[in-house]
Short mmCIF file of C-alpha atoms and ligand atoms in Angstrom, two decimals:
data_model
loop_
_atom_site.label_atom_id
_atom_site.label_comp_id
_atom_site.label_asym_id
_atom_site.label_seq_id
_atom_site.Cartn_x
_atom_site.Cartn_y
_atom_site.Cartn_z
CA MET A 91 20.08 4.20 -20.79
CA THR A 92 18.47 7.54 -21.70
CA ILE A 93 16.54 9.34 -18.97
CA HIS A 94 13.64 11.40 -20.31
CA GLN A 95 13.15 14.53 -18.21
CA ALA A 96 9.95 16.59 -18.49
CA ASN A 97 9.77 20.34 -18.07
CA HIS A 98 6.40 21.00 -16.47
CA SER A 99 7.33 23.58 -13.83
CA HIS A 100 4.44 25.82 -14.91
CA ASP A 101 1.97 23.06 -13.91
CA LEU A 102 3.15 22.91 -10.30
CA THR A 103 1.04 25.75 -8.93
CA ALA A 104 -2.07 24.32 -10.53
CA LEU A 105 -1.30 20.84 -9.20
CA THR A 106 -0.47 21.80 -5.63
CA GLY A 107 -2.22 25.13 -5.14
CA TRP A 108 -5.87 24.00 -4.75
CA PHE A 109 -5.49 22.54 -1.24
CA SER A 110 -3.76 23.67 1.94
CA HIS A 111 -0.26 22.44 2.83
CA ASP A 112 -0.95 22.89 6.53
CA LEU A 113 -2.30 20.38 9.04
CA LEU A 114 -5.99 19.46 8.76
CA ILE A 115 -7.43 19.31 12.29
CA GLY A 116 -11.08 19.81 13.16
CA GLY A 117 -12.02 20.77 9.61
CA LYS A 118 -9.55 23.67 9.55
CA ASN A 119 -6.07 23.98 8.14
CA ARG A 120 -3.41 25.45 10.37
CA PRO A 121 0.38 25.53 10.67
CA ALA A 122 2.18 23.35 13.21
CA SER A 123 2.06 24.73 16.77
CA ASN A 124 5.86 25.08 16.76
CA GLY A 125 5.93 26.52 13.23
CA GLU A 126 7.95 23.61 11.80
CA ARG A 127 7.67 22.64 8.12
CA PHE A 128 9.49 20.22 5.85
CA ASP A 129 10.26 20.07 2.16
CA VAL A 130 8.65 17.79 -0.39
CA ILE A 131 11.12 16.50 -3.00
CA ASN A 132 10.45 15.54 -6.62
CA PRO A 133 12.39 12.25 -6.98
CA ALA A 134 12.81 12.83 -10.73
CA THR A 135 14.92 15.94 -10.06
CA GLY A 136 16.00 15.68 -6.43
CA GLN A 137 14.65 19.23 -5.99
CA SER A 138 12.22 20.53 -3.37
CA PHE A 139 9.01 21.93 -4.88
CA ALA A 140 6.76 22.49 -1.82
CA SER A 141 6.77 22.43 1.95
CA VAL A 142 4.18 21.19 4.44
CA ALA A 143 3.52 21.76 8.13
CA SER A 144 5.17 19.20 10.43
CA ALA A 145 2.90 18.22 13.34
CA SER A 146 4.31 18.39 16.86
CA GLU A 147 3.24 16.16 19.76
CA ASP A 148 0.83 18.92 20.88
CA ASP A 149 -0.72 18.99 17.40
CA ALA A 150 -1.04 15.19 17.40
CA ILE A 151 -2.82 15.15 20.77
CA ASP A 152 -5.02 18.00 19.57
CA ALA A 153 -5.96 15.87 16.53
CA VAL A 154 -6.83 12.91 18.79
CA GLN A 155 -9.01 15.06 21.07
CA THR A 156 -10.72 16.58 18.03
CA ALA A 157 -11.39 13.12 16.57
CA GLU A 158 -12.71 11.99 19.95
CA LEU A 159 -15.16 14.91 20.03
CA ALA A 160 -16.32 14.18 16.48
CA LEU A 161 -16.73 10.44 17.04
CA ARG A 162 -20.10 10.39 18.76
CA GLY A 163 -21.82 12.53 16.14
CA TRP A 164 -20.33 10.64 13.20
CA SER A 165 -21.10 7.19 14.58
CA ALA A 166 -24.70 8.33 15.08
CA PHE A 167 -25.02 9.35 11.39
CA ALA A 168 -27.39 7.07 9.55
CA PRO A 169 -25.38 4.50 7.57
CA ARG A 170 -27.03 5.82 4.41
CA ALA A 171 -25.82 9.35 5.20
CA ARG A 172 -22.27 8.09 5.69
CA ALA A 173 -22.59 6.12 2.46
CA GLU A 174 -23.68 9.20 0.48
CA ILE A 175 -20.64 11.16 1.66
CA LEU A 176 -18.27 8.32 0.73
CA ARG A 177 -19.92 8.04 -2.66
CA HIS A 178 -19.49 11.79 -3.15
CA ALA A 179 -15.78 11.40 -2.33
CA PHE A 180 -15.56 8.73 -5.06
CA ASP A 181 -17.20 11.11 -7.54
CA ILE A 182 -14.88 14.00 -6.69
CA MET A 183 -11.74 11.85 -6.86
CA THR A 184 -12.84 10.40 -10.17
CA SER A 185 -13.59 13.81 -11.64
CA ARG A 186 -10.12 15.06 -10.59
CA ALA A 187 -8.29 11.85 -11.45
CA ASP A 188 -5.83 13.41 -13.83
CA GLU A 189 -4.64 16.25 -11.60
CA LEU A 190 -4.42 13.88 -8.60
CA ALA A 191 -2.37 11.46 -10.67
CA ARG A 192 0.05 14.24 -11.63
CA LEU A 193 0.33 15.26 -7.99
CA ILE A 194 1.33 11.69 -7.11
CA VAL A 195 3.88 11.68 -9.92
CA ILE A 196 5.68 14.79 -8.71
CA GLU A 197 5.97 13.71 -5.09
CA ASN A 198 6.38 9.94 -5.59
CA GLY A 199 8.01 9.67 -9.02
CA LYS A 200 5.92 6.83 -10.49
CA SER A 201 4.79 6.89 -14.11
CA LEU A 202 1.59 8.70 -15.03
CA ALA A 203 -0.03 5.41 -16.06
CA ASP A 204 0.74 3.93 -12.64
CA ALA A 205 -0.50 7.08 -10.90
CA ARG A 206 -3.75 7.04 -12.87
CA GLY A 207 -4.20 3.39 -11.96
CA GLU A 208 -3.61 4.26 -8.32
CA ILE A 209 -6.22 7.03 -8.29
CA ALA A 210 -8.81 4.74 -9.89
CA TYR A 211 -7.97 2.05 -7.31
CA ALA A 212 -8.06 4.57 -4.42
CA ALA A 213 -11.39 6.06 -5.50
CA GLU A 214 -12.90 2.56 -5.69
CA PHE A 215 -12.39 2.13 -1.94
CA PHE A 216 -14.72 5.08 -1.35
CA ARG A 217 -17.31 3.57 -3.68
CA TRP A 218 -16.95 0.03 -2.30
CA TYR A 219 -17.26 1.18 1.32
CA SER A 220 -20.17 3.48 0.48
CA GLU A 221 -21.86 0.21 -0.48
CA GLU A 222 -20.60 -1.68 2.60
CA ALA A 223 -21.68 1.09 5.02
CA VAL A 224 -25.32 0.06 4.70
CA ARG A 225 -24.65 -3.70 4.93
CA LEU A 226 -22.90 -4.12 8.27
CA LEU A 227 -24.86 -7.18 9.31
CA GLY A 228 -25.01 -8.57 12.82
CA SER A 229 -26.48 -11.92 13.83
CA VAL A 230 -28.96 -13.56 16.17
CA GLN A 231 -28.89 -17.17 17.27
CA THR A 232 -30.47 -19.29 19.96
CA SER A 233 -27.99 -20.46 22.59
CA PRO A 234 -27.47 -24.24 22.55
CA ASN A 235 -29.34 -24.69 25.84
CA GLY A 236 -32.27 -22.75 24.41
CA GLN A 237 -32.36 -20.28 27.29
CA ASN A 238 -31.42 -17.01 25.63
CA ARG A 239 -30.71 -15.39 22.31
CA ILE A 240 -27.20 -14.42 21.27
CA LEU A 241 -27.47 -11.01 19.61
CA VAL A 242 -24.27 -9.78 17.95
CA THR A 243 -23.75 -6.27 16.56
CA HIS A 244 -20.68 -4.55 15.15
CA GLN A 245 -19.94 -1.25 16.87
CA PRO A 246 -17.48 1.35 15.56
CA ILE A 247 -14.18 0.68 17.29
CA GLY A 248 -13.51 4.38 17.95
CA VAL A 249 -10.81 6.89 17.13
CA SER A 250 -8.48 5.27 14.59
CA LEU A 251 -4.88 6.19 13.90
CA LEU A 252 -3.94 5.50 10.28
CA ILE A 253 -0.28 5.45 9.21
CA THR A 254 0.56 5.12 5.53
CA PRO A 255 3.66 4.59 3.36
CA TRP A 256 4.88 6.65 0.40
CA ASN A 257 4.56 4.02 -2.33
CA PHE A 258 0.78 4.32 -2.84
CA PRO A 259 0.06 7.67 -1.16
CA ALA A 260 -3.58 7.82 -2.30
CA ALA A 261 -4.59 4.16 -2.30
CA MET A 262 -3.17 3.27 1.12
CA ALA A 263 -4.93 6.28 2.67
CA ALA A 264 -8.24 5.51 0.93
CA ARG A 265 -8.02 1.81 1.82
CA LYS A 266 -8.03 2.82 5.51
CA ILE A 267 -10.17 5.99 5.61
CA ALA A 268 -13.08 4.57 3.59
CA PRO A 269 -13.81 1.50 5.77
CA ALA A 270 -13.15 3.46 8.99
CA LEU A 271 -15.68 6.13 8.00
CA ALA A 272 -18.16 3.54 6.76
CA ALA A 273 -18.00 1.83 10.16
CA GLY A 274 -18.61 5.14 11.97
CA CYS A 275 -15.06 5.84 13.20
CA SER A 276 -13.22 9.15 13.21
CA VAL A 277 -9.59 9.10 12.04
CA ILE A 278 -6.18 10.72 12.20
CA LEU A 279 -4.08 10.09 9.11
CA LYS A 280 -0.29 10.36 9.43
CA PRO A 281 1.09 10.05 5.89
CA ALA A 282 4.68 9.21 4.96
CA SER A 283 7.00 12.21 4.98
CA ASP A 284 8.04 11.60 1.38
CA THR A 285 4.46 12.01 0.11
CA PRO A 286 2.38 14.26 2.39
CA LEU A 287 0.70 16.30 -0.38
CA THR A 288 -1.54 13.54 -1.75
CA ALA A 289 -2.82 12.91 1.80
CA LEU A 290 -3.60 16.61 2.30
CA ALA A 291 -5.38 16.67 -1.08
CA ILE A 292 -7.52 13.69 -0.02
CA GLY A 293 -8.31 15.50 3.24
CA ALA A 294 -9.53 18.49 1.22
CA ILE A 295 -11.63 16.22 -1.02
CA LEU A 296 -13.27 14.54 1.97
CA THR A 297 -14.11 17.94 3.47
CA GLU A 298 -15.65 18.94 0.14
CA ALA A 299 -17.56 15.64 0.04
CA GLY A 300 -19.28 16.59 3.31
CA VAL A 301 -17.30 14.76 6.00
CA PRO A 302 -18.06 16.68 9.23
CA SER A 303 -15.29 18.65 10.97
CA GLY A 304 -12.95 16.54 13.05
CA VAL A 305 -13.93 13.20 11.52
CA VAL A 306 -10.87 13.15 9.23
CA ASN A 307 -7.68 14.81 10.47
CA VAL A 308 -4.46 14.78 8.45
CA ILE A 309 -1.14 15.44 10.18
CA PRO A 310 2.07 15.10 8.20
CA SER A 311 5.08 15.11 10.51
CA ARG A 312 8.83 14.68 10.44
CA ARG A 313 8.55 13.38 14.00
CA SER A 314 6.72 10.07 13.55
CA GLY A 315 8.82 8.37 16.20
CA ALA A 316 7.58 10.87 18.82
CA ILE A 317 4.02 11.72 17.84
CA VAL A 318 2.82 8.17 17.12
CA PRO A 319 3.62 6.74 20.59
CA ALA A 320 2.08 9.85 22.16
CA MET A 321 -1.15 9.24 20.25
CA LEU A 322 -1.13 5.50 21.01
CA ASP A 323 -0.87 6.30 24.72
CA HIS A 324 -3.97 8.51 24.56
CA PRO A 325 -6.94 6.54 25.90
CA ALA A 326 -9.25 7.70 23.10
CA VAL A 327 -7.22 5.91 20.41
CA ARG A 328 -8.63 2.39 20.02
CA LYS A 329 -7.29 1.38 16.62
CA LEU A 330 -3.97 1.50 14.81
CA SER A 331 -3.99 0.65 11.13
CA PHE A 332 -0.46 0.68 9.74
CA THR A 333 0.91 0.04 6.29
CA GLY A 334 4.66 0.05 5.96
CA SER A 335 7.76 -2.00 6.58
CA THR A 336 7.79 -5.07 8.82
CA GLU A 337 10.56 -3.45 10.85
CA VAL A 338 8.47 -0.38 11.79
CA GLY A 339 5.40 -2.60 12.18
CA ARG A 340 7.16 -4.59 14.92
CA THR A 341 8.02 -1.34 16.76
CA LEU A 342 4.44 -0.09 16.54
CA LEU A 343 3.00 -3.42 17.73
CA ALA A 344 5.18 -3.12 20.84
CA GLU A 345 4.10 0.50 21.38
CA ALA A 346 0.42 -0.36 20.87
CA ALA A 347 0.75 -3.15 23.44
CA ARG A 348 1.11 -0.60 26.26
CA THR A 349 -2.53 0.42 25.96
CA VAL A 350 -3.70 -2.75 24.15
CA VAL A 351 -4.70 -0.85 21.01
CA ASN A 352 -6.28 -3.05 18.32
CA CYS A 353 -3.83 -3.33 15.39
CA SER A 354 -4.12 -4.01 11.67
CA MET A 355 -0.74 -4.38 10.00
CA GLU A 356 -0.05 -4.39 6.25
CA LEU A 357 3.67 -5.02 6.16
CA GLY A 358 6.45 -5.99 3.79
CA GLY A 359 6.46 -8.69 1.14
CA ASN A 360 8.90 -10.96 -0.66
CA ALA A 361 6.66 -12.37 -3.39
CA PRO A 362 7.75 -15.50 -5.28
CA PHE A 363 6.75 -15.68 -8.96
CA LEU A 364 6.57 -19.37 -10.00
CA VAL A 365 6.68 -20.36 -13.66
CA PHE A 366 5.98 -24.07 -14.21
CA ASP A 367 7.03 -26.14 -17.24
CA ASP A 368 3.50 -26.08 -18.73
CA ALA A 369 2.96 -22.32 -18.30
CA ASP A 370 1.75 -20.15 -21.17
CA LEU A 371 4.96 -18.11 -21.50
CA ASP A 372 3.27 -15.15 -23.21
CA ALA A 373 0.88 -14.85 -20.28
CA ALA A 374 3.69 -15.42 -17.77
CA ILE A 375 5.79 -12.62 -19.28
CA ASP A 376 2.83 -10.21 -19.33
CA GLY A 377 2.07 -11.15 -15.73
CA ALA A 378 5.73 -10.81 -14.73
CA MET A 379 5.90 -7.29 -16.15
CA ILE A 380 2.86 -6.28 -14.08
CA ALA A 381 3.86 -8.11 -10.92
CA LYS A 382 7.41 -6.78 -11.11
CA MET A 383 7.11 -3.36 -12.70
CA ARG A 384 3.82 -1.91 -11.49
CA ASN A 385 4.88 1.13 -9.47
CA GLY A 386 8.45 0.64 -10.72
CA GLY A 387 8.88 -2.36 -8.42
CA GLU A 388 8.12 -0.22 -5.35
CA ALA A 389 5.13 -2.29 -4.26
CA CYS A 390 4.65 -4.68 -1.35
CA THR A 391 3.13 -7.05 -3.90
CA ALA A 392 6.10 -6.77 -6.29
CA ALA A 393 7.45 -10.08 -7.57
CA ASN A 394 10.71 -10.25 -5.65
CA ARG A 395 11.99 -13.72 -6.63
CA PHE A 396 11.37 -15.47 -9.95
CA TYR A 397 11.50 -19.28 -9.73
CA VAL A 398 11.36 -20.72 -13.23
CA HIS A 399 11.33 -24.39 -14.26
CA THR A 400 14.64 -25.38 -15.85
CA SER A 401 12.92 -26.44 -19.10
CA VAL A 402 11.62 -22.89 -19.77
CA ALA A 403 14.16 -20.77 -17.87
CA VAL A 404 16.31 -19.70 -20.82
CA GLU A 405 13.35 -18.71 -22.97
CA PHE A 406 11.58 -16.95 -20.08
CA SER A 407 14.71 -14.96 -19.16
CA ARG A 408 15.30 -14.01 -22.81
CA ARG A 409 11.78 -12.68 -23.26
CA LEU A 410 11.76 -10.92 -19.88
CA THR A 411 15.07 -9.24 -20.72
CA VAL A 412 13.67 -7.94 -24.03
CA ARG A 413 10.62 -6.47 -22.31
CA MET A 414 12.55 -4.98 -19.38
CA SER A 415 15.28 -3.39 -21.49
CA GLY A 416 12.64 -1.84 -23.77
CA LEU A 417 11.06 0.20 -20.97
CA ARG A 418 11.29 3.96 -21.32
CA MET A 419 12.68 5.53 -18.13
CA GLY A 420 12.32 9.15 -17.06
CA SER A 421 10.18 11.74 -15.36
CA GLY A 422 6.71 10.31 -14.88
CA LEU A 423 5.13 13.55 -16.11
CA ASP A 424 6.20 12.54 -19.62
CA GLU A 425 3.24 10.53 -20.98
CA ALA A 426 5.53 8.07 -22.78
CA VAL A 427 7.57 7.17 -19.70
CA GLU A 428 6.97 3.70 -18.23
CA LEU A 429 9.46 3.73 -15.36
CA GLY A 430 10.06 6.67 -13.03
CA PRO A 431 12.80 7.20 -10.44
CA LEU A 432 13.01 5.48 -7.05
CA ILE A 433 11.66 7.44 -4.10
CA ASN A 434 14.96 8.77 -2.73
CA GLN A 435 18.71 8.32 -2.60
CA ASP A 436 18.60 5.79 0.26
CA ALA A 437 16.21 3.59 -1.70
CA ARG A 438 18.46 3.69 -4.75
CA SER A 439 21.59 2.88 -2.74
CA LYS A 440 19.82 -0.09 -1.17
CA VAL A 441 18.72 -1.45 -4.57
CA ALA A 442 22.19 -0.96 -6.06
CA GLY A 443 23.76 -2.71 -3.06
CA LEU A 444 21.49 -5.75 -3.42
CA VAL A 445 22.32 -6.05 -7.12
CA ASP A 446 26.06 -5.71 -6.48
CA GLN A 447 25.98 -8.41 -3.79
CA ALA A 448 24.09 -10.79 -6.09
CA VAL A 449 26.58 -10.20 -8.90
CA ASP A 450 29.54 -10.72 -6.54
CA ALA A 451 27.95 -14.06 -5.60
CA GLY A 452 27.87 -15.14 -9.26
CA ALA A 453 24.65 -13.79 -10.81
CA THR A 454 24.74 -12.79 -14.49
CA VAL A 455 23.34 -9.36 -15.43
CA LEU A 456 21.10 -9.78 -18.51
CA THR A 457 20.15 -6.09 -18.60
CA GLY A 458 20.61 -3.03 -16.36
CA GLY A 459 22.59 -3.35 -13.15
CA VAL A 460 24.31 0.05 -13.21
CA THR A 461 23.16 3.14 -11.29
CA GLU A 462 22.15 6.02 -13.57
CA PRO A 463 23.92 9.35 -12.98
CA GLY A 464 21.71 12.20 -11.62
CA PRO A 465 19.69 14.30 -11.45
CA GLY A 466 16.94 12.20 -9.89
CA TYR A 467 17.05 8.77 -8.25
CA PHE A 468 16.91 6.55 -11.34
CA TYR A 469 17.87 2.89 -11.49
CA PRO A 470 17.40 0.93 -14.73
CA PRO A 471 15.23 -2.17 -15.23
CA THR A 472 17.48 -5.08 -14.35
CA VAL A 473 17.34 -8.85 -14.91
CA LEU A 474 19.70 -11.16 -13.00
CA PHE A 475 20.09 -14.82 -13.95
CA GLY A 476 21.51 -17.65 -11.84
CA VAL A 477 21.19 -15.83 -8.53
CA ASP A 478 22.83 -17.71 -5.65
CA SER A 479 20.30 -18.97 -3.12
CA THR A 480 22.10 -17.21 -0.25
CA SER A 481 22.05 -13.75 -1.87
CA PRO A 482 20.29 -11.08 0.25
CA ILE A 483 18.31 -10.02 -2.84
CA LEU A 484 16.23 -13.22 -2.42
CA ARG A 485 15.61 -12.60 1.29
CA GLU A 486 14.99 -8.85 1.45
CA GLU A 487 12.31 -6.71 -0.13
CA ILE A 488 14.04 -5.18 -3.19
CA PHE A 489 11.58 -2.33 -3.79
CA GLY A 490 13.02 -1.54 -7.19
CA PRO A 491 12.96 -2.66 -10.86
CA ILE A 492 15.09 -5.78 -10.38
CA ALA A 493 14.06 -9.31 -11.43
CA PRO A 494 16.30 -12.03 -9.92
CA LEU A 495 15.83 -15.43 -11.62
CA VAL A 496 16.45 -18.86 -10.08
CA THR A 497 15.65 -22.25 -11.62
CA PHE A 498 13.86 -25.24 -10.06
CA GLU A 499 13.22 -28.87 -11.02
CA THR A 500 10.17 -30.18 -9.16
CA ASP A 501 6.87 -28.82 -7.81
CA GLU A 502 8.13 -29.78 -4.36
CA ASP A 503 11.22 -27.58 -4.81
CA ALA A 504 9.14 -24.68 -6.08
CA VAL A 505 6.85 -24.72 -3.04
CA ARG A 506 9.76 -25.09 -0.62
CA LEU A 507 11.68 -22.20 -2.18
CA ALA A 508 8.58 -19.99 -2.31
CA ASN A 509 7.81 -20.55 1.38
CA ASN A 510 11.41 -20.08 2.50
CA THR A 511 10.87 -16.55 3.84
CA GLU A 512 9.54 -14.79 6.95
CA PHE A 513 7.16 -12.87 4.65
CA GLY A 514 3.83 -14.16 3.35
CA LEU A 515 1.96 -11.46 1.48
CA VAL A 516 1.45 -12.74 -2.07
CA ALA A 517 2.71 -15.35 -4.52
CA TYR A 518 2.23 -15.69 -8.28
CA VAL A 519 1.78 -19.05 -9.99
CA TYR A 520 1.81 -19.71 -13.73
CA THR A 521 0.69 -23.13 -15.00
CA ALA A 522 -1.72 -24.27 -17.71
CA ASP A 523 -3.14 -26.91 -15.38
CA LEU A 524 -5.73 -25.26 -13.14
CA SER A 525 -5.98 -28.11 -10.64
CA ARG A 526 -2.18 -28.21 -10.31
CA GLY A 527 -2.21 -24.42 -9.81
CA LEU A 528 -4.92 -24.59 -7.14
CA ALA A 529 -3.17 -27.42 -5.31
CA ILE A 530 0.10 -25.47 -5.31
CA SER A 531 -1.68 -22.25 -4.26
CA GLU A 532 -3.09 -23.99 -1.20
CA ARG A 533 0.41 -24.99 -0.13
CA LEU A 534 1.79 -21.45 -0.39
CA GLU A 535 2.05 -19.58 2.92
CA THR A 536 0.72 -16.29 1.57
CA GLY A 537 -2.43 -14.28 2.17
CA MET A 538 -2.94 -13.86 -1.58
CA VAL A 539 -2.10 -15.83 -4.72
CA GLY A 540 -2.18 -14.57 -8.29
CA LEU A 541 -2.97 -17.73 -10.30
CA ASN A 542 -2.08 -16.97 -13.91
CA ARG A 543 -2.49 -13.30 -12.93
CA GLY A 544 0.14 -10.65 -12.15
CA LEU A 545 -2.24 -8.38 -10.22
CA VAL A 546 -4.19 -9.26 -7.08
CA SER A 547 -5.22 -5.84 -5.70
CA ASP A 548 -8.98 -5.31 -5.78
CA PRO A 549 -11.08 -3.19 -3.39
CA ALA A 550 -13.61 -6.02 -3.17
CA ALA A 551 -11.01 -8.60 -2.07
CA PRO A 552 -9.42 -9.14 1.37
CA PHE A 553 -5.84 -7.88 0.99
CA GLY A 554 -3.29 -8.97 3.57
CA GLY A 555 -0.51 -11.29 4.54
CA PHE A 556 0.43 -14.43 6.46
CA LYS A 557 3.48 -14.62 8.73
CA GLN A 558 5.44 -11.34 9.15
CA SER A 559 3.62 -9.65 6.26
CA GLY A 560 0.88 -8.55 8.61
CA LEU A 561 -2.24 -8.90 10.68
CA GLY A 562 -5.80 -8.38 9.44
CA ARG A 563 -7.18 -7.59 6.01
CA GLU A 564 -8.02 -4.46 4.03
CA GLY A 565 -10.67 -4.34 1.34
CA GLY A 566 -13.68 -6.58 0.86
CA HIS A 567 -16.22 -7.14 3.60
CA GLU A 568 -13.36 -8.05 5.94
CA GLY A 569 -11.98 -4.50 5.67
CA ILE A 570 -14.88 -2.81 7.46
CA LEU A 571 -14.83 -5.36 10.29
CA GLU A 572 -11.29 -4.19 11.17
CA TYR A 573 -12.87 -0.92 12.36
CA THR A 574 -15.54 -2.56 14.51
CA GLU A 575 -15.82 -4.37 17.82
CA ALA A 576 -18.29 -7.22 18.01
CA GLN A 577 -20.72 -6.70 20.88
CA TYR A 578 -22.76 -9.65 22.10
CA ILE A 579 -25.92 -9.07 24.10
CA ALA A 580 -27.43 -12.07 25.87
CA VAL A 581 -31.18 -11.55 25.54
CA SER A 582 -33.90 -13.21 27.55
CA TRP A 583 -36.31 -13.28 24.67
P1 NAP B 51 8.08 2.64 6.63
O1 NAP B 51 9.43 3.22 6.67
O2 NAP B 51 7.79 1.50 7.54
O3 NAP B 51 7.09 3.87 6.94
C1 NAP B 51 5.71 3.71 6.90
C2 NAP B 51 5.06 4.80 7.73
O4 NAP B 51 5.47 4.68 9.08
C3 NAP B 51 5.44 6.21 7.30
O5 NAP B 51 4.33 7.05 7.49
C4 NAP B 51 6.54 6.56 8.28
O6 NAP B 51 6.69 7.94 8.49
C5 NAP B 51 6.04 5.89 9.53
N1 NAP B 51 7.09 5.60 10.50
C6 NAP B 51 8.38 5.30 10.27
N2 NAP B 51 9.02 5.07 11.43
C7 NAP B 51 8.10 5.22 12.41
C8 NAP B 51 8.15 5.11 13.83
N3 NAP B 51 9.27 4.79 14.48
N4 NAP B 51 7.03 5.34 14.53
C9 NAP B 51 5.90 5.66 13.89
N5 NAP B 51 5.78 5.79 12.56
C10 NAP B 51 6.87 5.55 11.82
O7 NAP B 51 7.65 2.16 5.19
P2 NAP B 51 7.78 2.94 3.81
O8 NAP B 51 9.22 2.96 3.43
O9 NAP B 51 7.04 4.22 3.87
O10 NAP B 51 6.97 1.98 2.84
C11 NAP B 51 7.50 0.86 2.26
C12 NAP B 51 7.08 -0.38 3.04
O11 NAP B 51 5.66 -0.46 3.10
C13 NAP B 51 7.53 -1.65 2.36
O12 NAP B 51 8.04 -2.55 3.33
C14 NAP B 51 6.24 -2.20 1.75
O13 NAP B 51 6.23 -3.58 1.57
C15 NAP B 51 5.25 -1.77 2.77
N6 NAP B 51 3.90 -1.77 2.18
C16 NAP B 51 3.04 -2.77 2.53
C17 NAP B 51 1.77 -2.81 1.96
C18 NAP B 51 0.81 -3.89 2.33
O14 NAP B 51 -0.37 -3.71 2.05
N7 NAP B 51 1.24 -4.98 2.96
C19 NAP B 51 1.39 -1.82 1.04
C20 NAP B 51 2.31 -0.82 0.71
C21 NAP B 51 3.57 -0.81 1.29
P3 NAP B 51 7.96 8.72 7.84
O15 NAP B 51 7.77 8.69 6.39
O16 NAP B 51 7.87 10.07 8.42
O17 NAP B 51 9.19 7.95 8.29
#
């Protein structure tokens, strides 16, 4: 398969030069206290193109103390004033959408179309929570014995530690910062080491939008395993909102338990994509391409297992193979490219290993299946048919452009196969019969279902998982409540 490389080196200074690459603490940028930095790699070339400051434990504690100092003032801001700042952040992000998208492409590798979609999605969180900031309703009720009133308000939970992954470097940060700020919390954002620049750019945008000093602190670090527990042990930190793998999520839950820090966890997925015998195959293929290939398959919501009714399996796999093999792969900076590289060499080796194991166990490769030679961490769109039910590719998160297909006979089988996983983030269901689709959706153990839709993400909807895919919800009205504590006052009226 041809890899299309772009030569845009002259754009780099413009893309990365308008914001600081140092830590953002207390409204000022500064290097790490120990002087450490780390390189940022372009996955399309494997080459370093920038370096950022790497926060030490001292820097992390400094960020917590700064956020603690800023908390009282920010939580006392009128909700409307907080809303105006969030709305301004939406406007700035939207006006700079193209340069932000290109920044994401060079540090993450995704296609420009995906990056533009991410920036629009990320900016929407600032707009949505600018609207939610002024609608944080409490409640009043009479106690059943009639003797007092039960007055409930939602108070800002306090200093919030936000940890984000590399796959949506803007959207995952915005999905946490916007509701936290709307609720009146101050935050420390620790972005993934593969994609620190987008986070620093968002920090600069929020400063420009009028967020007071110390309310948003951004601390990239190569030492997550040391600085995060140190921050969690600080008594000022009352909230941990983490998006990342289930494995790291389990570690952080244990660390947060020491000081009983409130946790929201957006963890891994293993989404089933169910195609029933009556499905509109055109719609199912369009949906499959979105559910599988958005972000090059590097999405927690990515369709990980395709279960297709035996009566339509051959036709579905034929059409999916045509669409997948027609994708143009290369550097995301090339406007025509639809599939970029994977994030790094480890990710590519993992994907290749899962494919090889499935093939060894009897799967047929309909397209792809062979690692592309360098430079860059490319892996081609791949369709596997007849995947053995014990193959690891059906149990683990693939996080790459691979579609493994398995057939089923009955609705009962489809539901059982779909639920046969420790994960429970999202499932996709394609059927022409809406009542059948709703009945099946209700039996799926997932926080979200795409019913005749390949995309569920929406800032207005509660995003999150059942089982080991997480705790809590981001987005929607639910998202702001994650950054609040309910306080009940018993009132003698
Ligand atoms: P990851 O390895 O779990 O890392 C996520 C974040 O945690 C990064 O900032 C990482 O920093 C940090 N981290 C890693 N080890 C840590 C430790 N011991 N202590 C404290 N922090 C630590 O996940 P990823 O590879 O970046 O992202 C992919 C995963 O995210 C997938 O499993 C995907 O499903 C999940 N995800 C879930 C959602 C959702 O909404 N449910 C959305 C997007 C992604 P470093 O980069 O410095 O290691």
